[in-house]
Coordinates of C-alpha atoms in Angstrom, one line a residue:
X1 CA 10.8 -12.6 15.2
X2 CA 8.3 -15.3 16.3
X3 CA 8.1 -18.0 19.0
X4 CA 9.5 -21.3 18.0
X5 CA 7.6 -24.6 18.7
X6 CA 8.3 -26.2 22.1
X7 CA 10.3 -29.1 20.6
X8 CA 12.9 -26.6 19.3
X9 CA 14.5 -25.9 22.7
X10 CA 17.8 -24.5 21.5
X11 CA 16.4 -21.0 21.2
X12 CA 13.0 -19.6 22.1
X13 CA 12.7 -17.4 19.0
X14 CA 12.8 -17.8 15.2
X15 CA 14.0 -15.1 12.9
X16 CA 12.9 -14.4 9.3
X17 CA 13.1 -12.0 6.5
X18 CA 9.7 -11.1 5.0
X19 CA 9.7 -11.6 1.3
X20 CA 6.0 -11.0 0.7
X21 CA 2.7 -10.2 2.4
X22 CA -0.3 -11.9 0.9
X23 CA -4.1 -11.8 1.3
X24 CA -6.3 -14.5 -0.2
X25 CA -9.9 -15.6 -0.1
X26 CA -9.8 -19.3 0.5
X27 CA -12.4 -22.1 0.8
X28 CA -11.7 -24.8 3.4
X29 CA -13.5 -27.9 2.0
X30 CA -12.2 -30.1 4.8
X31 CA -14.6 -28.7 7.4
X32 CA -17.6 -28.7 4.9
X33 CA -17.7 -24.9 4.6
X34 CA -18.1 -23.6 1.1
X35 CA -18.0 -19.9 2.0
X36 CA -14.7 -18.1 1.2
X37 CA -12.8 -16.8 4.2
X38 CA -10.1 -14.1 4.2
X39 CA -6.6 -15.3 5.0
X40 CA -3.5 -13.2 5.5
X41 CA 0.0 -14.8 5.4
X42 CA 3.6 -13.9 5.1
X43 CA 6.2 -15.7 2.8
X44 CA 9.5 -15.6 4.7
X45 CA 13.1 -16.7 4.3
X46 CA 14.3 -18.1 7.6
X47 CA 17.5 -17.4 9.6
X48 CA 19.2 -19.8 12.0
X49 CA 21.6 -19.1 14.9
X50 CA 25.2 -19.0 13.8
X51 CA 26.7 -21.9 15.8
X52 CA 30.2 -20.5 15.4
X53 CA 29.4 -17.4 17.4
X54 CA 28.8 -17.2 21.2
X55 CA 26.0 -14.8 22.1
X56 CA 23.3 -14.4 24.7
X57 CA 22.6 -12.8 28.0
X58 CA 25.5 -14.6 29.8
X59 CA 28.0 -13.3 27.2
X60 CA 26.3 -9.8 27.1
X61 CA 26.1 -9.7 23.3
X62 CA 23.4 -10.4 20.7
X63 CA 23.2 -13.7 19.0
X64 CA 24.4 -13.8 15.4
X65 CA 22.1 -15.3 12.8
X66 CA 22.6 -16.4 9.2
X67 CA 20.3 -17.5 6.3
X68 CA 19.5 -21.1 6.0
X69 CA 20.7 -22.6 2.7
X70 CA 18.1 -23.4 0.0
X71 CA 18.9 -27.1 0.2
X72 CA 17.3 -27.2 3.7
X73 CA 13.5 -27.8 3.4
X74 CA 12.9 -25.2 6.2
X75 CA 14.7 -22.4 4.4
X76 CA 11.4 -20.8 3.3
X77 CA 7.9 -21.0 4.9
X78 CA 4.6 -19.3 5.2
X79 CA 3.9 -17.6 8.5
X80 CA 0.7 -16.3 10.1
X81 CA 1.1 -12.6 10.8
X82 CA -0.4 -13.2 14.2
X83 CA 2.7 -15.2 15.1
X84 CA 5.0 -12.3 14.6
X85 CA 6.1 -10.9 18.0
X86 CA 8.3 -8.0 16.9
X87 CA 10.0 -6.5 13.9
X88 CA 13.7 -5.7 14.1
X89 CA 16.4 -4.0 12.3
X90 CA 19.3 -6.4 11.7
X91 CA 22.8 -5.0 11.5
X92 CA 24.8 -6.9 8.8
X93 CA 28.2 -8.3 9.8
X94 CA 30.1 -6.8 6.9
X95 CA 33.4 -8.3 8.2
X96 CA 31.9 -11.8 7.5
X97 CA 31.8 -11.1 3.8
X98 CA 29.4 -12.0 1.1
X99 CA 28.3 -15.3 -0.3
X100 CA 26.6 -16.8 -3.3
X101 CA 26.3 -20.3 -1.8
X102 CA 22.9 -20.0 -0.1
X103 CA 20.6 -19.5 -3.1
X104 CA 21.4 -20.6 -6.6
X105 CA 21.6 -17.7 -9.0
X106 CA 19.1 -14.9 -9.0
X107 CA 16.1 -15.7 -6.9
X108 CA 12.8 -14.0 -5.8
X109 CA 13.7 -15.3 -2.4
X110 CA 16.6 -12.8 -2.2
X111 CA 15.7 -9.1 -1.7
X112 CA 17.8 -6.6 -3.5
X113 CA 20.2 -4.7 -1.2
X114 CA 22.5 -1.7 -1.8
X115 CA 26.1 -2.9 -2.3
X116 CA 25.3 -6.5 -3.2
X117 CA 25.1 -8.1 -6.6
X118 CA 21.9 -9.8 -7.7
X119 CA 23.1 -13.2 -6.6
X120 CA 24.8 -12.3 -3.3
X121 CA 23.8 -12.5 0.3

């Protein structure tokens, strides 16, 4: 969970699934510095709020989230670990079923899970 930018006023938080944690030594030539600097970053698959489900404090139930389809340019992103507010355990809504529509075929963007085929979410 991380804070969303101010212009995204629908919900104050963004939700992601961490696919990978990376560390790299990078050289930023834009600022004229040629000395490598350490950089840590996360590669994440983003969730969005499920608009068909009513949640929140007024309704006294959690929001429901869903993966963003791969056709959306914001489905995956890199995230600074300092932006992460909190880790959470998400409870799958098994009654909603499975899908193969969000990512095409097998993908490194889909983490393996017990009970799911290689191309299912």
